[in-house]
Amino acid sequence: MKISSKDNPIIKNLIRLYQNKKERDSSGLFIVEGYNLVEEAYKAGIIERIYSINNNEIYDNYVQITPELLKKITDTVTPEGIIAVCKKKRGFIKGDKILYLDRLQDPGNIGTILRSALSFNFDTIILDECVDLYNPKVIRSSQGSIFNLNFVNDSLNNLKEEGYYIIGTEMFGTPLTEFKNTNKKIVLILGNEGNGVRKEYLELSDINLTIPMNKMESLNVSIAGSILMYELNK
């Protein structure tokens, strides 16, 4: 099967899915683009259908489309020639290291944080009023880590009742160099790029950490989060 018309309803639906969070939410689907991400999604077993500008017989359930149509679907300047429609996974199991993201809005920051989370064993992620996890820019910057993490919905109050040690982050908290982590079940909160962690979450935390620095007042949240996760994973 090959699609060459921009008026084809499949193409119109792919454009909506790529551009519109409500469409992704209602359908439970999202789009990944590029050979590496399609391959990672294929390994994860979440692909519903592949659309490629080439005759891609190495994958099941693919449809060939023209390069012109692919450019209409995605916003990538130089698309690699392949996209896949994937099914969202539902997470249930909470691990011993949970990363709680509070109102993060930059897709690149979230993608980078997800890569660090996977690297440092924070395999359960909670997003609280953040930019859409399935935003194409988040997916690209995550470089496939999104397929190997567990995303759940829960509140800090519940996690505290379940015995998790809650670690907040703020400008003038306990220096990270003075903190000795002896807790098996922890939650690390990273806050909004401009406003940090909201006040009520800092008050709920068991401890609020800061990264000691020379000459700089603050770090980008993805850099700070990576440092904290590395140290807490020791």
Coordinates of N, CA and C in Angstrom, one line a residue:
M1 N 0.8 -1.2 0.0 CA 0.0 0.0 0.0 C 0.9 1.2 0.0
K2 N 0.5 2.2 -0.8 CA 1.3 3.5 -0.9 C 0.3 4.7 -0.9
I3 N 0.5 5.7 -0.1 CA -0.3 6.8 0.0 C 0.5 8.0 -0.6
S4 N -0.2 8.7 -1.5 CA 0.5 9.9 -2.2 C -0.3 11.2 -2.1
S5 N -1.6 11.1 -1.6 CA -2.4 12.3 -1.6 C -2.5 12.9 -0.2
K6 N -2.3 14.2 -0.2 CA -2.4 15.0 1.1 C -3.8 15.0 1.7
D7 N -4.8 14.7 0.8 CA -6.2 14.7 1.3 C -6.6 13.3 1.8
N8 N -5.7 12.4 1.8 CA -6.0 11.1 2.4 C -6.3 11.2 3.9
P9 N -7.4 10.6 4.4 CA -7.8 10.8 5.8 C -6.7 10.3 6.8
I10 N -6.0 9.3 6.3 CA -4.9 8.7 7.2 C -3.8 9.8 7.4
I11 N -3.5 10.5 6.4 CA -2.5 11.6 6.5 C -3.0 12.7 7.4
K12 N -4.2 13.1 7.2 CA -4.8 14.2 8.0 C -4.8 13.8 9.5
N13 N -5.1 12.5 9.8 CA -5.1 12.0 11.1 C -3.7 12.0 11.7
L14 N -2.7 11.6 10.9 CA -1.3 11.6 11.4 C -0.9 13.0 11.8
I15 N -1.2 14.0 11.0 CA -0.9 15.4 11.3 C -1.5 15.9 12.6
R16 N -2.8 15.5 12.8 CA -3.4 15.9 14.1 C -2.7 15.2 15.2
L17 N -2.4 13.9 15.1 CA -1.7 13.2 16.1 C -0.4 13.8 16.5
Y18 N 0.3 14.2 15.5 CA 1.7 14.8 15.7 C 1.6 16.1 16.4
Q19 N 0.6 16.9 16.0 CA 0.5 18.3 16.5 C -0.3 18.6 17.7
N20 N -1.3 17.7 18.0 CA -2.3 18.0 18.9 C -2.3 17.0 20.2
K21 N -2.1 17.6 21.3 CA -2.0 16.8 22.6 C -3.4 16.1 22.8
K22 N -4.5 16.9 22.6 CA -5.8 16.3 22.8 C -6.0 15.1 22.0
E23 N -5.5 15.1 20.8 CA -5.7 13.9 19.9 C -4.9 12.7 20.4
R24 N -3.7 13.0 20.9 CA -2.9 11.9 21.5 C -3.5 11.4 22.8
D25 N -4.1 12.3 23.6 CA -4.8 11.9 24.8 C -6.0 11.0 24.6
S26 N -6.8 11.4 23.6 CA -8.1 10.7 23.3 C -7.8 9.4 22.6
S27 N -6.8 9.3 21.8 CA -6.5 8.1 21.1 C -5.6 7.1 21.8
G28 N -4.8 7.6 22.7 CA -3.9 6.8 23.4 C -2.7 6.4 22.5
L29 N -2.5 7.2 21.5 CA -1.4 7.0 20.5 C -0.5 8.2 20.4
F30 N 0.7 8.0 19.9 CA 1.7 9.1 19.7 C 2.6 8.6 18.5
I31 N 3.4 9.6 18.0 CA 4.2 9.4 16.9 C 5.7 9.5 17.3
V32 N 6.5 8.5 16.8 CA 8.0 8.7 16.9 C 8.5 8.7 15.5
E33 N 9.7 9.4 15.3 CA 10.2 9.6 14.0 C 11.7 9.3 14.0
G34 N 12.2 8.8 12.9 CA 13.6 8.5 12.8 C 13.9 7.0 13.0
Y35 N 14.9 6.5 12.4 CA 15.2 5.0 12.4 C 15.5 4.5 13.8
N36 N 16.3 5.3 14.6 CA 16.7 4.8 15.9 C 15.5 4.7 16.8
L37 N 14.6 5.7 16.8 CA 13.5 5.7 17.7 C 12.4 4.7 17.3
V38 N 12.3 4.5 16.0 CA 11.3 3.5 15.5 C 11.8 2.1 15.9
E39 N 13.1 1.9 15.8 CA 13.7 0.6 16.2 C 13.5 0.4 17.7
E40 N 13.7 1.4 18.6 CA 13.5 1.2 20.0 C 12.0 1.0 20.3
A41 N 11.1 1.7 19.6 CA 9.7 1.4 19.8 C 9.3 0.0 19.4
Y42 N 9.9 -0.5 18.3 CA 9.7 -1.8 17.8 C 10.1 -2.9 18.9
K43 N 11.2 -2.6 19.5 CA 11.7 -3.6 20.5 C 10.8 -3.5 21.7
A44 N 10.2 -2.4 22.0 CA 9.3 -2.3 23.1 C 8.0 -2.9 22.9
G45 N 7.7 -3.2 21.6 CA 6.4 -3.8 21.3 C 5.2 -2.9 21.3
I46 N 5.4 -1.6 21.0 CA 4.3 -0.7 21.1 C 3.9 -0.1 19.8
I47 N 4.5 -0.5 18.7 CA 4.1 0.1 17.4 C 2.8 -0.5 16.9
E48 N 2.0 0.5 16.4 CA 0.7 0.1 15.8 C 0.9 0.0 14.2
R49 N 1.6 1.0 13.7 CA 1.8 1.1 12.2 C 3.0 2.0 11.9
I50 N 3.7 1.6 10.9 CA 4.9 2.3 10.4 C 4.6 3.0 9.1
Y51 N 5.1 4.2 8.9 CA 4.9 4.9 7.6 C 6.3 5.3 7.2
S52 N 6.7 4.9 6.0 CA 8.0 5.0 5.5 C 8.0 5.5 4.0
I53 N 9.0 6.3 3.7 CA 9.1 6.7 2.3 C 9.8 5.6 1.4
N54 N 10.3 4.6 2.1 CA 10.9 3.5 1.4 C 10.0 2.2 1.5
N55 N 10.3 1.2 0.7 CA 9.6 -0.1 0.8 C 10.2 -0.8 1.9
N56 N 9.7 -0.7 3.1 CA 10.3 -1.1 4.3 C 9.8 -2.5 4.8
E57 N 10.3 -3.5 4.1 CA 9.8 -4.9 4.4 C 10.4 -5.5 5.7
I58 N 11.3 -4.8 6.3 CA 11.9 -5.4 7.5 C 11.0 -5.3 8.7
Y59 N 9.9 -4.4 8.6 CA 8.9 -4.3 9.6 C 7.6 -4.8 9.1
D60 N 6.8 -5.3 10.1 CA 5.4 -5.7 9.8 C 4.6 -4.4 9.8
N61 N 3.5 -4.5 9.1 CA 2.4 -3.5 9.2 C 2.9 -2.1 8.9
Y62 N 3.6 -1.9 7.7 CA 4.0 -0.6 7.3 C 3.3 -0.2 6.1
V63 N 3.2 1.2 5.9 CA 2.6 1.8 4.8 C 3.6 2.7 4.1
Q64 N 3.7 2.7 2.8 CA 4.7 3.6 2.1 C 4.0 4.9 1.8
I65 N 4.7 6.0 2.1 CA 4.1 7.4 1.8 C 5.2 8.1 1.0
T66 N 4.9 9.3 0.4 CA 5.8 10.1 -0.3 C 6.6 11.0 0.6
P67 N 7.8 11.4 0.2 CA 8.6 12.3 1.1 C 7.9 13.6 1.3
E68 N 7.1 14.1 0.4 CA 6.4 15.3 0.5 C 5.3 15.2 1.7
L69 N 4.7 14.1 1.7 CA 3.7 13.8 2.8 C 4.3 13.7 4.2
L70 N 5.5 13.1 4.2 CA 6.2 13.0 5.5 C 6.6 14.4 6.0
K71 N 7.0 15.3 5.2 CA 7.3 16.6 5.6 C 6.1 17.4 6.1
K72 N 4.9 17.0 5.6 CA 3.7 17.7 6.1 C 3.3 17.2 7.5
I73 N 3.7 16.0 7.8 CA 3.3 15.4 9.1 C 4.2 15.9 10.2
T74 N 5.5 15.9 10.0 CA 6.5 16.3 11.0 C 7.0 17.7 10.9
D75 N 7.7 18.2 11.9 CA 8.3 19.5 11.8 C 9.8 19.4 11.8
T76 N 10.3 18.2 11.6 CA 11.8 18.0 11.5 C 12.3 18.6 10.2
V77 N 13.4 19.3 10.3 CA 13.9 20.0 9.1 C 14.4 19.0 8.1
T78 N 15.1 17.9 8.5 CA 15.5 16.9 7.6 C 15.0 15.5 8.1
P79 N 13.8 15.2 7.9 CA 13.2 13.9 8.4 C 14.0 12.7 7.8
E80 N 14.1 11.7 8.6 CA 14.9 10.5 8.1 C 14.1 9.6 7.2
G81 N 12.8 9.8 7.0 CA 12.1 9.0 6.1 C 11.2 7.9 6.7
I82 N 11.1 7.9 8.0 CA 10.3 6.9 8.7 C 9.7 7.4 10.0
I83 N 8.4 7.1 10.2 CA 7.7 7.4 11.5 C 6.9 6.2 11.9
A84 N 6.5 6.2 13.1 CA 5.7 5.1 13.6 C 4.6 5.6 14.5
V85 N 3.4 5.1 14.4 CA 2.4 5.4 15.4 C 2.5 4.3 16.5
C86 N 2.6 4.8 17.7 CA 2.8 3.9 18.8 C 1.7 4.0 19.9
K87 N 1.5 2.9 20.6 CA 0.5 2.9 21.7 C 1.2 3.3 23.0
K88 N 0.5 4.2 23.8 CA 1.0 4.6 25.1 C 0.9 3.4 26.0
K89 N 2.0 3.3 26.8 CA 2.0 2.2 27.8 C 1.5 2.8 29.2
R90 N 0.8 2.0 29.9 CA 0.3 2.4 31.2 C 1.2 1.7 32.3
G91 N 1.7 2.6 33.2 CA 2.6 2.1 34.3 C 1.8 1.8 35.5
F92 N 2.3 0.8 36.3 CA 1.6 0.4 37.5 C 2.6 0.2 38.7
I93 N 3.7 -0.4 38.4 CA 4.6 -0.7 39.5 C 5.5 0.5 39.8
K94 N 5.6 0.8 41.1 CA 6.5 1.9 41.5 C 7.8 1.3 42.1
G95 N 8.9 1.8 41.6 CA 10.2 1.3 42.0 C 10.7 2.0 43.3
D96 N 11.9 1.7 43.7 CA 12.5 2.3 44.9 C 13.0 3.7 44.7
K97 N 13.3 4.1 43.4 CA 13.7 5.4 43.1 C 12.7 6.1 42.2
I98 N 12.0 7.1 42.6 CA 11.0 7.7 41.8 C 11.4 9.2 41.6
L99 N 11.3 9.6 40.3 CA 11.5 11.0 40.0 C 10.2 11.7 39.8
Y100 N 10.0 12.8 40.5 CA 8.8 13.6 40.5 C 9.0 14.9 39.8
L101 N 8.5 15.1 38.7 CA 8.7 16.4 37.9 C 7.5 17.3 38.1
D102 N 7.8 18.5 38.7 CA 6.8 19.4 39.1 C 6.7 20.6 38.1
R103 N 5.8 20.6 37.2 CA 5.5 21.7 36.3 C 6.6 22.0 35.3
L104 N 7.4 21.1 34.9 CA 8.5 21.4 33.9 C 7.8 21.6 32.5
Q105 N 8.3 22.6 31.8 CA 7.6 23.0 30.6 C 8.5 22.9 29.3
D106 N 9.8 22.8 29.5 CA 10.7 22.7 28.4 C 10.9 21.3 27.9
P107 N 10.4 20.9 26.7 CA 10.5 19.5 26.2 C 12.0 19.0 26.2
G108 N 12.9 19.8 25.8 CA 14.3 19.4 25.8 C 14.8 19.0 27.2
N109 N 14.4 19.8 28.2 CA 14.8 19.5 29.6 C 14.2 18.1 30.0
I110 N 13.0 17.9 29.7 CA 12.4 16.6 30.2 C 13.0 15.5 29.5
G111 N 13.3 15.6 28.2 CA 14.0 14.5 27.4 C 15.3 14.2 28.0
T112 N 16.1 15.2 28.3 CA 17.4 15.0 28.9 C 17.3 14.4 30.3
I113 N 16.4 14.8 31.1 CA 16.1 14.3 32.4 C 15.8 12.8 32.3
L114 N 15.0 12.4 31.4 CA 14.6 11.0 31.2 C 15.8 10.2 30.9
R115 N 16.7 10.7 30.1 CA 17.9 9.9 29.8 C 18.7 9.7 31.0
S116 N 18.9 10.7 31.8 CA 19.6 10.6 33.1 C 18.9 9.7 34.1
A117 N 17.6 9.8 34.1 CA 16.8 8.9 35.0 C 17.1 7.5 34.7
L118 N 17.1 7.1 33.4 CA 17.3 5.7 33.0 C 18.8 5.3 33.4
S119 N 19.7 6.2 33.2 CA 21.1 5.9 33.5 C 21.4 5.7 34.9
F120 N 20.7 6.4 35.8 CA 20.9 6.4 37.2 C 19.9 5.7 38.1
N121 N 19.1 4.8 37.4 CA 18.2 3.9 38.1 C 17.0 4.5 38.7
F122 N 16.6 5.7 38.2 CA 15.3 6.3 38.6 C 14.3 5.9 37.5
D123 N 13.8 4.6 37.7 CA 13.0 4.0 36.6 C 11.6 4.3 36.6
T124 N 11.1 5.0 37.7 CA 9.7 5.4 37.8 C 9.6 6.9 37.8
I125 N 8.7 7.4 36.9 CA 8.6 8.9 36.7 C 7.2 9.3 36.9
I126 N 7.0 10.4 37.6 CA 5.7 11.0 37.8 C 5.8 12.5 37.2
L127 N 4.9 12.8 36.3 CA 4.8 14.2 35.7 C 3.6 14.9 36.3
D128 N 3.8 16.0 36.9 CA 2.8 16.8 37.6 C 2.7 18.1 36.9
E129 N 1.6 18.3 36.0 CA 1.4 19.5 35.3 C 2.6 19.9 34.4
C130 N 3.2 18.9 33.8 CA 4.4 19.1 32.9 C 3.9 19.2 31.4
V131 N 4.8 19.6 30.6 CA 4.6 19.6 29.1 C 4.3 18.1 28.8
D132 N 3.5 17.9 27.7 CA 3.1 16.6 27.3 C 4.3 15.6 27.1
L133 N 4.3 14.5 27.8 CA 5.3 13.5 27.7 C 5.5 13.1 26.2
Y134 N 4.4 13.0 25.5 CA 4.5 12.5 24.1 C 4.6 13.6 23.1
N135 N 5.0 14.8 23.5 CA 5.4 15.9 22.6 C 6.5 15.4 21.8
P136 N 6.5 15.6 20.4 CA 7.6 15.1 19.6 C 9.0 15.5 20.0
K137 N 9.1 16.8 20.6 CA 10.4 17.2 21.0 C 10.9 16.5 22.3
V138 N 10.0 16.1 23.1 CA 10.4 15.3 24.3 C 10.9 14.0 23.9
I139 N 10.1 13.4 23.0 CA 10.5 12.0 22.5 C 11.8 12.0 21.8
R140 N 12.1 13.0 20.9 CA 13.4 13.1 20.3 C 14.5 13.3 21.2
S141 N 14.4 14.2 22.2 CA 15.5 14.5 23.1 C 15.7 13.4 24.1
S142 N 14.6 12.5 24.3 CA 14.8 11.4 25.2 C 15.7 10.3 24.6
Q143 N 15.8 10.3 23.3 CA 16.6 9.3 22.6 C 16.3 7.9 22.9
G144 N 15.1 7.6 23.1 CA 14.6 6.2 23.3 C 14.5 5.8 24.7
S145 N 15.0 6.6 25.7 CA 14.8 6.3 27.1 C 13.4 6.2 27.5
I146 N 12.5 6.9 26.9 CA 11.1 7.0 27.2 C 10.4 5.6 27.1
F147 N 11.0 4.7 26.3 CA 10.4 3.4 26.1 C 10.8 2.4 27.2
N148 N 11.8 2.8 28.0 CA 12.3 1.9 29.1 C 12.1 2.4 30.5
L149 N 11.2 3.4 30.6 CA 10.9 3.9 31.9 C 9.4 3.7 32.2
N150 N 9.1 3.7 33.5 CA 7.8 3.4 34.0 C 7.1 4.8 34.4
F151 N 6.0 5.1 33.8 CA 5.3 6.4 34.1 C 4.0 6.1 34.8
V152 N 3.9 6.7 36.0 CA 2.7 6.5 36.8 C 2.1 7.8 37.3
N153 N 0.9 7.7 37.8 CA 0.2 8.9 38.4 C 0.1 8.6 39.9
D154 N 0.6 9.5 40.7 CA 0.4 9.4 42.1 C 0.7 10.8 42.8
S155 N 0.4 10.9 44.0 CA 0.6 12.2 44.7 C 1.7 12.0 45.7
L156 N 2.4 13.1 46.1 CA 3.4 13.0 47.1 C 2.9 12.6 48.5
N157 N 1.7 13.0 48.8 CA 1.1 12.5 50.0 C 1.0 11.0 50.1
N158 N 0.5 10.4 49.0 CA 0.4 8.9 49.0 C 1.8 8.3 49.1
L159 N 2.7 8.8 48.4 CA 4.1 8.2 48.4 C 4.7 8.3 49.8
K160 N 4.4 9.4 50.5 CA 4.9 9.5 51.8 C 4.3 8.5 52.8
E161 N 3.0 8.3 52.6 CA 2.3 7.3 53.4 C 2.8 5.9 53.1
E162 N 3.3 5.7 51.9 CA 3.8 4.4 51.5 C 5.2 4.2 51.9
G163 N 5.8 5.1 52.6 CA 7.1 5.0 53.2 C 8.3 5.5 52.4
Y164 N 7.9 6.3 51.3 CA 9.0 6.9 50.6 C 9.6 8.1 51.3
Y165 N 10.9 8.3 51.2 CA 11.6 9.4 51.7 C 11.6 10.5 50.6
I166 N 11.0 11.7 50.9 CA 10.7 12.7 49.9 C 11.9 13.7 49.9
I167 N 12.5 13.9 48.8 CA 13.7 14.8 48.7 C 13.3 15.9 47.8
G168 N 13.2 17.1 48.3 CA 12.9 18.3 47.5 C 14.2 19.0 47.1
T169 N 14.1 20.0 46.2 CA 15.3 20.7 45.8 C 15.0 22.2 45.8
E170 N 15.9 23.0 46.4 CA 15.7 24.4 46.5 C 17.1 25.1 46.5
M171 N 17.0 26.5 46.4 CA 18.2 27.3 46.3 C 19.1 27.2 47.6
F172 N 18.4 27.2 48.8 CA 19.1 27.4 50.1 C 18.7 26.2 51.0
G173 N 18.8 25.0 50.5 CA 18.5 23.8 51.3 C 19.8 23.2 51.9
T174 N 19.7 22.0 52.3 CA 20.8 21.2 52.8 C 21.8 20.9 51.7
P175 N 23.1 21.3 51.8 CA 24.0 21.0 50.8 C 24.1 19.5 50.4
L176 N 24.1 19.2 49.2 CA 24.2 17.8 48.7 C 25.4 17.1 49.3
T177 N 26.5 17.8 49.5 CA 27.7 17.2 50.0 C 27.6 16.7 51.4
E178 N 26.6 17.2 52.2 CA 26.4 16.9 53.6 C 25.3 15.8 53.7
F179 N 24.7 15.4 52.6 CA 23.5 14.4 52.8 C 24.0 13.0 52.6
K180 N 23.7 12.2 53.5 CA 24.0 10.7 53.4 C 22.8 10.0 53.2
N181 N 22.7 9.4 52.0 CA 21.4 8.7 51.7 C 21.5 7.2 52.2
T182 N 20.6 7.0 53.2 CA 20.5 5.6 53.7 C 19.1 5.0 53.5
N183 N 18.3 5.7 52.7 CA 16.9 5.3 52.5 C 16.8 4.5 51.2
K184 N 16.1 3.4 51.3 CA 15.9 2.5 50.1 C 14.9 3.0 49.2
K185 N 13.8 3.6 49.7 CA 12.7 4.1 48.9 C 12.7 5.7 48.9
I186 N 13.1 6.3 47.8 CA 13.2 7.7 47.7 C 12.4 8.3 46.6
V187 N 12.0 9.6 46.8 CA 11.3 10.3 45.7 C 12.1 11.6 45.6
L188 N 12.6 11.9 44.4 CA 13.4 13.2 44.1 C 12.5 14.1 43.3
I189 N 12.2 15.3 43.8 CA 11.4 16.3 43.2 C 12.3 17.3 42.4
L190 N 12.0 17.5 41.1 CA 12.6 18.6 40.4 C 11.5 19.5 40.0
G191 N 11.8 20.8 40.1 CA 10.8 21.8 39.9 C 10.9 22.6 38.6
N192 N 9.8 23.4 38.4 CA 9.7 24.3 37.2 C 10.9 25.1 37.0
E193 N 11.2 25.3 35.7 CA 12.4 26.0 35.2 C 12.6 27.4 35.8
G194 N 11.5 28.1 36.0 CA 11.6 29.5 36.5 C 11.3 29.6 38.0
N195 N 10.4 28.8 38.5 CA 9.9 28.9 39.8 C 10.3 27.8 40.8
G196 N 11.0 26.8 40.3 CA 11.4 25.7 41.2 C 10.2 24.9 41.7
V197 N 10.5 24.1 42.7 CA 9.5 23.2 43.3 C 8.5 24.1 44.1
R198 N 7.2 23.8 44.0 CA 6.2 24.6 44.7 C 6.3 24.5 46.2
K199 N 5.9 25.5 46.9 CA 6.2 25.7 48.3 C 5.6 24.5 49.1
E200 N 4.3 24.1 48.8 CA 3.7 23.1 49.5 C 4.4 21.7 49.4
Y201 N 5.1 21.5 48.3 CA 5.9 20.3 48.1 C 7.2 20.3 49.0
L202 N 7.8 21.5 49.0 CA 9.0 21.7 49.9 C 8.6 21.5 51.3
E203 N 7.5 21.9 51.8 CA 7.1 21.7 53.1 C 6.7 20.3 53.4
L204 N 6.3 19.5 52.4 CA 6.0 18.1 52.6 C 7.3 17.2 52.6
S205 N 8.3 17.7 52.0 CA 9.6 16.9 51.9 C 10.2 16.6 53.2
D206 N 10.9 15.5 53.2 CA 11.7 15.1 54.4 C 13.0 15.9 54.5
I207 N 13.5 16.3 53.3 CA 14.7 17.1 53.3 C 14.7 17.9 51.9
N208 N 15.3 19.1 51.9 CA 15.4 19.8 50.7 C 16.9 20.1 50.4
L209 N 17.3 19.6 49.3 CA 18.7 19.7 48.9 C 19.1 20.8 48.0
T210 N 20.3 21.3 48.1 CA 20.8 22.2 47.1 C 22.2 21.7 46.7
I211 N 22.6 22.1 45.5 CA 23.9 21.7 45.0 C 24.9 22.9 45.2
P212 N 25.9 22.7 46.1 CA 26.9 23.8 46.3 C 27.6 24.2 45.0
M213 N 27.7 25.5 44.7 CA 28.3 26.0 43.5 C 29.2 27.2 43.8
N214 N 30.1 27.4 42.9 CA 31.0 28.6 42.9 C 30.6 29.5 41.8
K215 N 30.3 30.8 42.1 CA 30.1 31.9 41.2 C 28.8 31.8 40.5
M216 N 28.1 30.7 40.4 CA 26.8 30.6 39.8 C 25.7 30.4 40.8
E217 N 24.5 31.0 40.6 CA 23.4 30.9 41.6 C 22.6 29.6 41.3
S218 N 22.5 29.3 40.0 CA 21.6 28.1 39.7 C 22.1 27.4 38.5
L219 N 21.6 26.2 38.3 CA 21.9 25.4 37.1 C 20.6 25.1 36.4
N220 N 20.7 24.8 35.1 CA 19.6 24.3 34.3 C 19.0 23.0 35.0
V221 N 17.7 22.9 35.1 CA 17.1 21.8 35.8 C 17.5 20.4 35.3
S222 N 17.8 20.3 34.1 CA 18.2 19.0 33.6 C 19.7 18.6 34.1
I223 N 20.5 19.7 34.2 CA 21.9 19.5 34.7 C 21.8 19.2 36.2
A224 N 21.1 20.0 36.9 CA 20.9 19.8 38.4 C 20.3 18.4 38.7
G225 N 19.3 18.1 37.9 CA 18.7 16.8 38.2 C 19.6 15.6 37.9
S226 N 20.4 15.8 36.9 CA 21.4 14.7 36.5 C 22.4 14.5 37.6
I227 N 22.9 15.6 38.2 CA 23.9 15.6 39.3 C 23.3 14.9 40.5
L228 N 22.1 15.3 40.8 CA 21.4 14.8 42.0 C 21.1 13.3 41.9
M229 N 20.6 12.9 40.7 CA 20.3 11.5 40.5 C 21.6 10.6 40.5
Y230 N 22.7 11.1 40.0 CA 23.9 10.4 40.0 C 24.4 10.2 41.5
E231 N 24.3 11.3 42.3 CA 24.8 11.2 43.7 C 23.8 10.3 44.5
L232 N 22.5 10.4 44.3 CA 21.6 9.6 45.0 C 21.6 8.1 44.6
N233 N 22.2 7.8 43.5 CA 22.3 6.4 43.0 C 23.5 5.7 43.6
K234 N 24.4 6.5 44.2 CA 25.6 5.9 44.8 C 25.3 4.9 45.9

